[in-house]
mmCIF file of C-alpha atoms in Angstrom:
data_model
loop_
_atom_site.group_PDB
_atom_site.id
_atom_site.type_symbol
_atom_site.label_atom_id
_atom_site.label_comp_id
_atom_site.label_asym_id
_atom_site.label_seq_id
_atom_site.Cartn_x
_atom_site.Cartn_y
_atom_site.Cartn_z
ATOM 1 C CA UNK R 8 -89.857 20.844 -2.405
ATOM 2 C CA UNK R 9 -89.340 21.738 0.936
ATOM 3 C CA UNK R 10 -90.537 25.406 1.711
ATOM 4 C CA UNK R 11 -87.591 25.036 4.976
ATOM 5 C CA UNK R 12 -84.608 26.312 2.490
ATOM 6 C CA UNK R 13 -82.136 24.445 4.741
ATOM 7 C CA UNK R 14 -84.227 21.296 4.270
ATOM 8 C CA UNK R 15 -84.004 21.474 0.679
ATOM 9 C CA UNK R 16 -80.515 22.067 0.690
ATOM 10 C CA UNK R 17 -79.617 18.409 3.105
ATOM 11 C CA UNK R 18 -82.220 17.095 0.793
ATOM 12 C CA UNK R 19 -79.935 17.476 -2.030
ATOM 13 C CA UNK R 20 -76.838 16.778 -0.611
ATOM 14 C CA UNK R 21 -78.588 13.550 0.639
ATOM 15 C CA UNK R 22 -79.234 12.917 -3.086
ATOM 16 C CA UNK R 23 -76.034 13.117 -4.049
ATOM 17 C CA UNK R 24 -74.510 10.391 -1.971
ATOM 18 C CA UNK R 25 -76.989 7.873 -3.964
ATOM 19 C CA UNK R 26 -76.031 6.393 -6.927
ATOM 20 C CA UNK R 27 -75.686 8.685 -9.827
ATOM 21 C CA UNK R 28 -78.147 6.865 -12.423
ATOM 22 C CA UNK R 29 -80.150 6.997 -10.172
ATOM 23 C CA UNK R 30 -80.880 10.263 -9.387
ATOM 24 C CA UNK R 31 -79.194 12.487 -12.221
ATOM 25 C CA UNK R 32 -82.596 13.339 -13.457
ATOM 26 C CA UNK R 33 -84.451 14.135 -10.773
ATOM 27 C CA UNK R 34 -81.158 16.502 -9.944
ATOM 28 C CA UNK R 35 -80.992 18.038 -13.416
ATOM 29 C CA UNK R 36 -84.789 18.784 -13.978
ATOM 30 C CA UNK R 37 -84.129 20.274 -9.919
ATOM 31 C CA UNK R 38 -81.512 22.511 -11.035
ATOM 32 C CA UNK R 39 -83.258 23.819 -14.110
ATOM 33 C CA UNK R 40 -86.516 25.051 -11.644
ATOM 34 C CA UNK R 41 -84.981 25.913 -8.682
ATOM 35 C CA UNK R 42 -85.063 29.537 -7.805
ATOM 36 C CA UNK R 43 -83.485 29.386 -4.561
ATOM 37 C CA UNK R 44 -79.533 29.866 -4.703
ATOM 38 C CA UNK R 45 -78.613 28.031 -2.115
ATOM 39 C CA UNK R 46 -80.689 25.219 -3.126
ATOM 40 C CA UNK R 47 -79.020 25.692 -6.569
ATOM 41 C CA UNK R 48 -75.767 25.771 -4.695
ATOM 42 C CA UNK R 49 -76.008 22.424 -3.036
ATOM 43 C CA UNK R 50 -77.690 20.836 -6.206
ATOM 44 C CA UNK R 51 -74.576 21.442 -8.262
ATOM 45 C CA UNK R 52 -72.257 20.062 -5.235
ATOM 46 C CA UNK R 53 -74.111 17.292 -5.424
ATOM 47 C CA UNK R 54 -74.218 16.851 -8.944
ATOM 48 C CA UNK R 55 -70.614 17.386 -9.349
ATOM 49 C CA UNK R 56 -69.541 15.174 -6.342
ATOM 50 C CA UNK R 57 -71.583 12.467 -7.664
ATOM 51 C CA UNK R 58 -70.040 13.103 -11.309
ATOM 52 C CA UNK R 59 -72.903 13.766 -13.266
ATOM 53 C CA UNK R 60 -71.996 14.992 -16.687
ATOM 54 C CA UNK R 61 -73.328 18.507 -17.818
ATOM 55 C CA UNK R 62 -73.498 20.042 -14.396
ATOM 56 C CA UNK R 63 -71.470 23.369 -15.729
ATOM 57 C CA UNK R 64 -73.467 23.407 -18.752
ATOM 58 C CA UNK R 65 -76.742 23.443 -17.205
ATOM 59 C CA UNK R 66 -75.576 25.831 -14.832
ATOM 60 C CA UNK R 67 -73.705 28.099 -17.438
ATOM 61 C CA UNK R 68 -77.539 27.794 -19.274
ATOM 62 C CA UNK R 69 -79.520 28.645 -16.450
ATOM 63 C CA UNK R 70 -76.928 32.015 -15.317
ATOM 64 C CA UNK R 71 -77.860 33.371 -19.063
ATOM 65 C CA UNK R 72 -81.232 32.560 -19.109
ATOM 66 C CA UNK R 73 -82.343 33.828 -15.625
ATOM 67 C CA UNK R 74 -79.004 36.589 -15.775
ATOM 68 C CA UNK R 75 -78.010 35.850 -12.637
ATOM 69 C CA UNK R 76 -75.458 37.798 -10.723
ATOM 70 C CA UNK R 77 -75.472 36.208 -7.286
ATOM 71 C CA UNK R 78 -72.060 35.744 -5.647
ATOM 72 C CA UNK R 79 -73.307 32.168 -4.068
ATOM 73 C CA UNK R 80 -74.028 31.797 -7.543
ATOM 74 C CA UNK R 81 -71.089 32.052 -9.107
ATOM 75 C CA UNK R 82 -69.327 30.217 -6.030
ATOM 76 C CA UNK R 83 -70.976 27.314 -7.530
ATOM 77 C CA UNK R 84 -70.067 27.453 -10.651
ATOM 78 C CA UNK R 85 -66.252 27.654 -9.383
ATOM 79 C CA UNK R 86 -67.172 24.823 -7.477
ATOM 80 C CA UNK R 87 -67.917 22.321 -10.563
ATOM 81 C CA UNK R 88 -65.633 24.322 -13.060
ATOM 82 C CA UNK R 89 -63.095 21.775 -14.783
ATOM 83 C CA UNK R 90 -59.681 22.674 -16.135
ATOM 84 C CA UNK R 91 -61.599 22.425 -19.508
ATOM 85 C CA UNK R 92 -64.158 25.211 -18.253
ATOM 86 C CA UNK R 93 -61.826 28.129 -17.061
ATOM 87 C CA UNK R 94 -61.435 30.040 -20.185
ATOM 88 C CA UNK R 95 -65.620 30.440 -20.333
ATOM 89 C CA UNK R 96 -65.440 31.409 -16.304
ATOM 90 C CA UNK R 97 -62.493 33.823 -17.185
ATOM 91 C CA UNK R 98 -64.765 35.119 -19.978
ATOM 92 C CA UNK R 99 -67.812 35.843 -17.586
ATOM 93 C CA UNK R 100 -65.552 38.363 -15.588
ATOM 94 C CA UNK R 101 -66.571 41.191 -17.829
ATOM 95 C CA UNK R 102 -70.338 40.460 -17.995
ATOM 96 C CA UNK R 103 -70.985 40.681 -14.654
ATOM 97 C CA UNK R 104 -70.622 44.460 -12.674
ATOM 98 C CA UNK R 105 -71.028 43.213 -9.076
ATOM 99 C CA UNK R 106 -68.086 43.774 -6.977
ATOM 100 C CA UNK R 107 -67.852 40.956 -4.997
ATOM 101 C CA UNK R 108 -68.690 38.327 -8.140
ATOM 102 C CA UNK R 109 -65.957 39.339 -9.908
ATOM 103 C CA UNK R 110 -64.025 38.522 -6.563
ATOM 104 C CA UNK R 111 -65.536 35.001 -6.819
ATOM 105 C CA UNK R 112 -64.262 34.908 -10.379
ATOM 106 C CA UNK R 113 -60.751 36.128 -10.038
ATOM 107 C CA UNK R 114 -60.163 34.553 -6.681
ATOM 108 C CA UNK R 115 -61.618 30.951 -7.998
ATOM 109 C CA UNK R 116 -59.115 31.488 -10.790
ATOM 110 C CA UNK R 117 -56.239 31.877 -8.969
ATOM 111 C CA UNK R 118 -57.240 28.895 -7.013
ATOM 112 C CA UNK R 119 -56.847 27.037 -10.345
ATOM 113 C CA UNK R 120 -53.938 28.661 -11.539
ATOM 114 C CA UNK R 121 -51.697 27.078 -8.307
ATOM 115 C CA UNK R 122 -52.799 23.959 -9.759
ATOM 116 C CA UNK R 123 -53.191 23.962 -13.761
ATOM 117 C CA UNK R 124 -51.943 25.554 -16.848
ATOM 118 C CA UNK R 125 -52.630 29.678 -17.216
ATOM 119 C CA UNK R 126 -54.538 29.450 -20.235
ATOM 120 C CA UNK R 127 -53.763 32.844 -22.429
ATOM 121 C CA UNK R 128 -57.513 33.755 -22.257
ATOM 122 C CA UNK R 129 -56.764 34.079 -18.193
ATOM 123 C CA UNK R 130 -53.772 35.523 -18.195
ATOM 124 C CA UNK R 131 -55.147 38.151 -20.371
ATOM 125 C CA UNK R 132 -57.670 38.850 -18.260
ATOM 126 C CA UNK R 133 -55.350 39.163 -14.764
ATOM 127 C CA UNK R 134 -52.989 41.567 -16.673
ATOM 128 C CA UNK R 135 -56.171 43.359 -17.666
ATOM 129 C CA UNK R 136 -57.734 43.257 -13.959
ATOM 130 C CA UNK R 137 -54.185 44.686 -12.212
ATOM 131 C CA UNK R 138 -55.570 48.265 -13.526
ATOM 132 C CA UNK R 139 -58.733 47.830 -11.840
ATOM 133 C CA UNK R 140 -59.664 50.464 -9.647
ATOM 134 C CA UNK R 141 -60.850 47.735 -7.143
ATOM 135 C CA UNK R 142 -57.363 47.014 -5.429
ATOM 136 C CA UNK R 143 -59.120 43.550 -3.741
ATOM 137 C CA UNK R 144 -58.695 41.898 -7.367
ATOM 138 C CA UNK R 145 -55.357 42.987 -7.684
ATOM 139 C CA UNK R 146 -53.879 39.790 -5.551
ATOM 140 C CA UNK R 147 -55.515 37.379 -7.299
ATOM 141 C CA UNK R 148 -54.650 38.564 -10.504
ATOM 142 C CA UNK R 149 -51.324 38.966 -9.155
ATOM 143 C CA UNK R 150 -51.315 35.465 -8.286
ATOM 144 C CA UNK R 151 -52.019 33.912 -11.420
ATOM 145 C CA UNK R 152 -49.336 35.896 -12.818
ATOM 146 C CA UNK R 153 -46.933 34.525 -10.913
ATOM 147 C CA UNK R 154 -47.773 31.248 -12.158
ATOM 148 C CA UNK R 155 -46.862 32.511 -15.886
ATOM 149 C CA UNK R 156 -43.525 32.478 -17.221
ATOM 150 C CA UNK R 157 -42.315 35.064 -19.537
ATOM 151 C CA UNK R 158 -44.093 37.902 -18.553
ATOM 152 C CA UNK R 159 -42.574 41.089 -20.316
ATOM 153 C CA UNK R 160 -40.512 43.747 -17.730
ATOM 154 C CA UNK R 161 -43.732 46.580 -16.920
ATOM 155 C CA UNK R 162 -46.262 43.302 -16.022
ATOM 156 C CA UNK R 163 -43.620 41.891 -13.878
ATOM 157 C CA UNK R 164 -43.219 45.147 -11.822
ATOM 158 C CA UNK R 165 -46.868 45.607 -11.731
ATOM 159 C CA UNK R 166 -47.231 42.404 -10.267
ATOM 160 C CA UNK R 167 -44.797 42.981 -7.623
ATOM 161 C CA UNK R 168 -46.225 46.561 -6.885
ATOM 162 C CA UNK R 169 -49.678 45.077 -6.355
ATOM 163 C CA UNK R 170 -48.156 42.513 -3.858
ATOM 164 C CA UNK R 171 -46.071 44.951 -2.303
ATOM 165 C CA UNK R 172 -49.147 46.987 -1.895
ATOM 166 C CA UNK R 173 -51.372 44.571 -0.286
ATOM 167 C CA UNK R 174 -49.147 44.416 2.993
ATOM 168 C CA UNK R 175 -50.206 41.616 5.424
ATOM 169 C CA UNK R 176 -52.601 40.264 3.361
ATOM 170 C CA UNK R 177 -51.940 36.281 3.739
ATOM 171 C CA UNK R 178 -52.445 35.641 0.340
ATOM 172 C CA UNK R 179 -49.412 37.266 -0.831
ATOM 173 C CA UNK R 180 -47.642 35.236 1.573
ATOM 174 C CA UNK R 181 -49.030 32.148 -0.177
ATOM 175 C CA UNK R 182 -48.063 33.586 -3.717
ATOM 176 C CA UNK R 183 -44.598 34.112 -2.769
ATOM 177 C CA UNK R 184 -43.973 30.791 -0.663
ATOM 178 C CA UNK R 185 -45.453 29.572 -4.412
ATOM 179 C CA UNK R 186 -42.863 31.241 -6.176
ATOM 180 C CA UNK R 187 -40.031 30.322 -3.985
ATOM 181 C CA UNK R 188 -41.312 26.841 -4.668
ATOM 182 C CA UNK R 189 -41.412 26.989 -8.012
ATOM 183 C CA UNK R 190 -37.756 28.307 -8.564
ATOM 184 C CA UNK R 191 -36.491 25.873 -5.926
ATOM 185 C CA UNK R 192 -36.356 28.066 -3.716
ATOM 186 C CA UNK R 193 -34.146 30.690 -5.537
ATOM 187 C CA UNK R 194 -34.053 34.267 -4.408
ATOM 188 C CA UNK R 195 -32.199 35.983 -6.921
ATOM 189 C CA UNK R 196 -34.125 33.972 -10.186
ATOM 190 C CA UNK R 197 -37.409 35.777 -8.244
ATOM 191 C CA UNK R 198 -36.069 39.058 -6.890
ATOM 192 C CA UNK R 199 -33.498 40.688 -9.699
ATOM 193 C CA UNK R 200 -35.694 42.647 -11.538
ATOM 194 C CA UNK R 201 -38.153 43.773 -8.823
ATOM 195 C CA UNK R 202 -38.999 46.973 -7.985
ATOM 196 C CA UNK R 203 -37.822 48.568 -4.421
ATOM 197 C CA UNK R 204 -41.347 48.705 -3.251
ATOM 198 C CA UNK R 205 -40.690 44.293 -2.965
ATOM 199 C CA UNK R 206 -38.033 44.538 0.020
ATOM 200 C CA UNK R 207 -40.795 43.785 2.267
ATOM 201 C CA UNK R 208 -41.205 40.466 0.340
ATOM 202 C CA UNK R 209 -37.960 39.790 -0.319
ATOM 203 C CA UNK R 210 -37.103 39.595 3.275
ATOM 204 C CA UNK R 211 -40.163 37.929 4.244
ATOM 205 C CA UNK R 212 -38.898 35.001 1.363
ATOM 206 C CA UNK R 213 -35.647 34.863 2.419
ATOM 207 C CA UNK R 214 -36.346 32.700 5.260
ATOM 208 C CA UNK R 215 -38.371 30.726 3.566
ATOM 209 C CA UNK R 216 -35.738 29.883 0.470
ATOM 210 C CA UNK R 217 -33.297 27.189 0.752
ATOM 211 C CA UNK R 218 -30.974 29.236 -1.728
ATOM 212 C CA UNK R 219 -30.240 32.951 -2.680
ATOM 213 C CA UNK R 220 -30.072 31.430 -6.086
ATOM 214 C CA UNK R 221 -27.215 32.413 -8.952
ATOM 215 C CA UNK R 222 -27.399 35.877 -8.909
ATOM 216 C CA UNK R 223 -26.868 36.173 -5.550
ATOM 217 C CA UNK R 224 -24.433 38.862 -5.261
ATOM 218 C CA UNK R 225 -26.080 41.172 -7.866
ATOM 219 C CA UNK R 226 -29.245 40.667 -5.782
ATOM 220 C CA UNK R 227 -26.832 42.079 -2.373
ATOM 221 C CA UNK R 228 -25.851 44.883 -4.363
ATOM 222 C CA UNK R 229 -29.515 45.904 -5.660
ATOM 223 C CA UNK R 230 -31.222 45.827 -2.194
ATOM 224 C CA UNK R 231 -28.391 47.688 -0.660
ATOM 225 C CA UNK R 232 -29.273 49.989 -3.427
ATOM 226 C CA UNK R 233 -32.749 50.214 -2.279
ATOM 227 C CA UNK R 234 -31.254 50.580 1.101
ATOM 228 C CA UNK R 235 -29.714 53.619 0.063
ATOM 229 C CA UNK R 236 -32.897 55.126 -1.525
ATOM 230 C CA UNK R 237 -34.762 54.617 2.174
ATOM 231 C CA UNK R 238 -36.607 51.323 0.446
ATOM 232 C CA UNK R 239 -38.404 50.262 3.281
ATOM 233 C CA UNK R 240 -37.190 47.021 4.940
ATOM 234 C CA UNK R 241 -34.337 46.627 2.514
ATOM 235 C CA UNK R 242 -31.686 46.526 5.020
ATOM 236 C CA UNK R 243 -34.468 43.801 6.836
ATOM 237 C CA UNK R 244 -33.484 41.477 3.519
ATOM 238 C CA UNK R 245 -30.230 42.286 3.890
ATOM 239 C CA UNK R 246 -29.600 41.009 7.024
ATOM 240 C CA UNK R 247 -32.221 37.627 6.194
ATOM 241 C CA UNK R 248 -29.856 37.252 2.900
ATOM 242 C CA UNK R 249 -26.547 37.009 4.621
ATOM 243 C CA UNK R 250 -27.648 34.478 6.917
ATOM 244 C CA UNK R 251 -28.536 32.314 3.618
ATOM 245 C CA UNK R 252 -25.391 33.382 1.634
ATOM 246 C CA UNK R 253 -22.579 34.913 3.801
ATOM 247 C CA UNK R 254 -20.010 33.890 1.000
ATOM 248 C CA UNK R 255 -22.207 36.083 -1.884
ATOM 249 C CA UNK R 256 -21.818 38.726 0.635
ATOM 250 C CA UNK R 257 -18.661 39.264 0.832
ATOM 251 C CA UNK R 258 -18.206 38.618 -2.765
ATOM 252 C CA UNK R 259 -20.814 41.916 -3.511
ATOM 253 C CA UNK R 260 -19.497 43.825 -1.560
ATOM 254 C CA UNK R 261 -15.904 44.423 -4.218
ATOM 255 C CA UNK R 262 -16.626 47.252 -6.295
ATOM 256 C CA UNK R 263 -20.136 48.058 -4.423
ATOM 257 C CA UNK R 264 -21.100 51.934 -4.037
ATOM 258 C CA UNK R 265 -23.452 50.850 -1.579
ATOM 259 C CA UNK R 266 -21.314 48.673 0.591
ATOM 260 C CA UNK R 267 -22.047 49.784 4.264
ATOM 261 C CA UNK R 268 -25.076 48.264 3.452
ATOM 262 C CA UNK R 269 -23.745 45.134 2.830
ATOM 263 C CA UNK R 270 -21.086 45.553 5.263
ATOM 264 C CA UNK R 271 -23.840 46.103 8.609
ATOM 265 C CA UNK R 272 -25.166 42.982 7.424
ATOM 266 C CA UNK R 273 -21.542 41.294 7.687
ATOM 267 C CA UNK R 274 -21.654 42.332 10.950
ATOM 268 C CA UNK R 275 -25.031 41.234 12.508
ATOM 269 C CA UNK R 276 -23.588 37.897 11.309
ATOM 270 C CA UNK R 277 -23.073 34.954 13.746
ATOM 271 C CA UNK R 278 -19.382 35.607 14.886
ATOM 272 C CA UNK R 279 -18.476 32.283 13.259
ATOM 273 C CA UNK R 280 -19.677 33.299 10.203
ATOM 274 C CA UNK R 281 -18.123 36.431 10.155
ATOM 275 C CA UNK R 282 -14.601 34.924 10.748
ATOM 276 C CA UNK R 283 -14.988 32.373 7.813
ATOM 277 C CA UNK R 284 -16.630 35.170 5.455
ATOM 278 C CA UNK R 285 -13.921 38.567 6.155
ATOM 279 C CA UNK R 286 -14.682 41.454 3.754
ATOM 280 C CA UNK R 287 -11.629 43.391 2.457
ATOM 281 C CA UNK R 288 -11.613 45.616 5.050
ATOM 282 C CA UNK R 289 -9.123 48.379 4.160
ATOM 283 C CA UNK R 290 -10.534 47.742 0.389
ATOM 284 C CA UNK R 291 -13.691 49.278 2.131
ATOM 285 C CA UNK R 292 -12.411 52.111 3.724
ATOM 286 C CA UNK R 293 -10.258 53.099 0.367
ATOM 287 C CA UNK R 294 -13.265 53.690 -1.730
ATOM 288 C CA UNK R 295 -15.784 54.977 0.545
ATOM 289 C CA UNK R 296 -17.079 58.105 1.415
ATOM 290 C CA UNK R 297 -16.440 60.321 4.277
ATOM 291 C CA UNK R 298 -20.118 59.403 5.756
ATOM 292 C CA UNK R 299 -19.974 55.857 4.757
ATOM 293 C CA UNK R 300 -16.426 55.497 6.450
ATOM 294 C CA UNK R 301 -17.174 56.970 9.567
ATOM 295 C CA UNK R 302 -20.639 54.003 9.541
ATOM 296 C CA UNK R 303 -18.098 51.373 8.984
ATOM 297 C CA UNK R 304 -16.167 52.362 12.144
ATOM 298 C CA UNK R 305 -18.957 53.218 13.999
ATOM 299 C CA UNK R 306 -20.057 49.090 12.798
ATOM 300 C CA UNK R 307 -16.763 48.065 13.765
ATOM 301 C CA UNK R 308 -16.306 49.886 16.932
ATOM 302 C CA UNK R 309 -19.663 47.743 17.956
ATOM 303 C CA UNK R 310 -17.621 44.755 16.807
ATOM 304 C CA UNK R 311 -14.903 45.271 19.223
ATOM 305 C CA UNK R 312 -13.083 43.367 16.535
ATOM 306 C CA UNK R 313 -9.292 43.038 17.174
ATOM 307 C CA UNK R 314 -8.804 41.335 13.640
ATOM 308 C CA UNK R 315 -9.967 44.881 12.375
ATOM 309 C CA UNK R 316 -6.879 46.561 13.943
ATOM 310 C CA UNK R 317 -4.698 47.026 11.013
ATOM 311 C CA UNK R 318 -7.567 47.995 8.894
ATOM 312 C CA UNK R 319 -8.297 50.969 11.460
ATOM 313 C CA UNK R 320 -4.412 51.822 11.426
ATOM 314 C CA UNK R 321 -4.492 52.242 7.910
ATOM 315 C CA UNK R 322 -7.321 54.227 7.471
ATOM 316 C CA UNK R 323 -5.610 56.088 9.859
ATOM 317 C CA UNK R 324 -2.954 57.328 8.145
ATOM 318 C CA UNK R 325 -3.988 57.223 4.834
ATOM 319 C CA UNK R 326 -7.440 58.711 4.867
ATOM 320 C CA UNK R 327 -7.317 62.210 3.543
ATOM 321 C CA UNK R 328 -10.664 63.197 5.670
ATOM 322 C CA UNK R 329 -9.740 64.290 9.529
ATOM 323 C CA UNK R 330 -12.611 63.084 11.111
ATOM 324 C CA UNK R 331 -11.996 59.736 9.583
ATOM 325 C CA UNK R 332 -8.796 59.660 10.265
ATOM 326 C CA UNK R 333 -9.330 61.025 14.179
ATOM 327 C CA UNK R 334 -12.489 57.854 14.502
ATOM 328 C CA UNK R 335 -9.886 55.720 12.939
ATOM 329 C CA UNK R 336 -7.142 56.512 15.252
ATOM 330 C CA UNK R 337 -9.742 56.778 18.139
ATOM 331 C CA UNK R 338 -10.846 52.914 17.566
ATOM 332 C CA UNK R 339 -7.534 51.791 17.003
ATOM 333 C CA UNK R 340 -6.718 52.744 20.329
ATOM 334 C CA UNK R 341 -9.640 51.262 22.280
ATOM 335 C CA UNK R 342 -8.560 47.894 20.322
ATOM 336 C CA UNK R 343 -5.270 48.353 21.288
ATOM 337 C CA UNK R 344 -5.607 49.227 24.942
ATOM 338 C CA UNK R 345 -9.044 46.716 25.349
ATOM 339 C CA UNK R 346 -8.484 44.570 28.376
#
């Protein structure tokens, strides 16, 4: 009864390391009368840490009977929710209009989700919450999400979009890492399917997988797509890929409109790895374009590569574009005559 609110707060956390029959009334009949939210706060801690049955009830009882919208509030509820309990706290989301409760709510329930079962009432209510015009509850609903398996194509890119979109944020780092985890560390069973706007991600994840997964070389050849389209740090996962898959590499880059991309990675390679995992050079130069040609040489020419040599000679004198065959022939020289 303390009129010091700190007081009354130690007093009930001091009541909560007694035995449990022997204070669960005096804590109950508390928690019914108190007015004081922090006081309520540390009331339920104690209650729940000394496993007194009811404690959400009485809780859930007193929020609709004094409609309270207090965030502290709500962070106690979250605090004694059960698995059992999380499709009634998903279900207060839409009664309450304060911004930074409905934080509490969706960020509690994302907490959960990393650890139990998405019940459809939640997952609902994330895929709901993604539209929001408050962007801050767009990671946690983003996170639970991820936790769900079988989400149809529009929700997935949504998801990733929202991610994407939160930049630094350490969360998203967590809900990635949590992913990763769950897939066994699988890149491509993540990644295929994601928009452009996730090359950020992607090559933030790729040194945290153990595998590209798969579908490794259709994953290659869709972020050198995204290369292509200016994605922003696609040729970032690019390079962070080949150092997990050299071999898929190689392998993506046969038949691959977008192979420079795939073939500056090859190079930024350890030179070991490059000599174990050897693209088809003159396979490279025979189906790509003027501009992507000259790249490759230009790559190559960094290389100082003398296995490239016959490559260069025949793109010398079979390319039907001058000024690749004059930056062919111009190469091909500097090997040659290199000390």
């Amino acid at each position: 009864d303390d009129a010091d609110m700190r007081v009354a707060e130690l007093a009930a956390e001091m009541l909560g390391g007694l035995d449990a029959r022997l204070v669960r009334d005096i804590l109950m009949n508390r928690l019914k009368t108190e007015r004081r939210i922090p006081v309520v706060s540390a009331l339920a801690q104690a209650m729940s840490k000394g496993g007194i049955p009811g404690t959400w009830d009485a809780l859930i009882a007193k929020q609709h009977g004094e409609n309270i919208c207090s965030p502290a509030f709500f962070h106690a509820l979250a605090d004694v929710a059960e698995e059992d309990d999380l499709r009634r706290f998903a279900a207060l989301f839409d009664d309450v209009r304060d911004a930074e409760t409905r934080r509490v709510i969706m960020d509690r329930l994302a907490l959960f989700a990393r650890t139990s079962p998405v019940a459809p009432e939640v997952e609902t209510l994330a895929v709901r919450v993604l539209n929001e015009p408050d962007t801050t509850l767009h990671i946690p609903a983003a996170t639970i999400l991820t936790h769900v398996s079988g989400l149809d194509a529009p929700t997935r890119t949504r998801v990733w979009e929202c991610l994407a979109a939160a930049g630094e944020d350490p969360r998203v780092t967590r809900a990635v890492a949590e992913m990763l985890r769950n897939r066994g560390g699988a890149l491509a069973d993540l990644f295929l399917g994601a928009p452009p706007t996730a090359a950020g991600l992607l090559a933030q994840a790729a040194t945290e997988a153990s595998c590209p997964g798969e579908g490794a070389a259709q994953l290659f050849r869709t972020v050198a797509h995204w290369a292509r389209t200016g994605a922003p740090r696609a040729k970032d996962a690019l390079h962070a890929m080949a150092l997990l898959a050299p071999a898929a590499l190689v392998t993506a880059m046969a038949n691959c409109a977008d192979q420079i991309f795939l073939l500056e990675a090859w190079s930024a390679l350890p030179e070991q790895e490059r000599a174990s995992n050897r693209p088809d050079l003159q396979a490279f130069f025979a189906e790509a374009t003027p501009a992507d040609a000259l790249a490759g040489i230009r790559i190559l020419t960094r290389l100082q590569d003398l296995r490239s040599l016959n490559a260069m000679a025949d793109v010398a004198f079979t390319s039907k574009d001058p000024a690749v065959r004059k930056a062919a022939l111009e190469l091909t020289r500097e090997l040659i005559l290199a000390p």
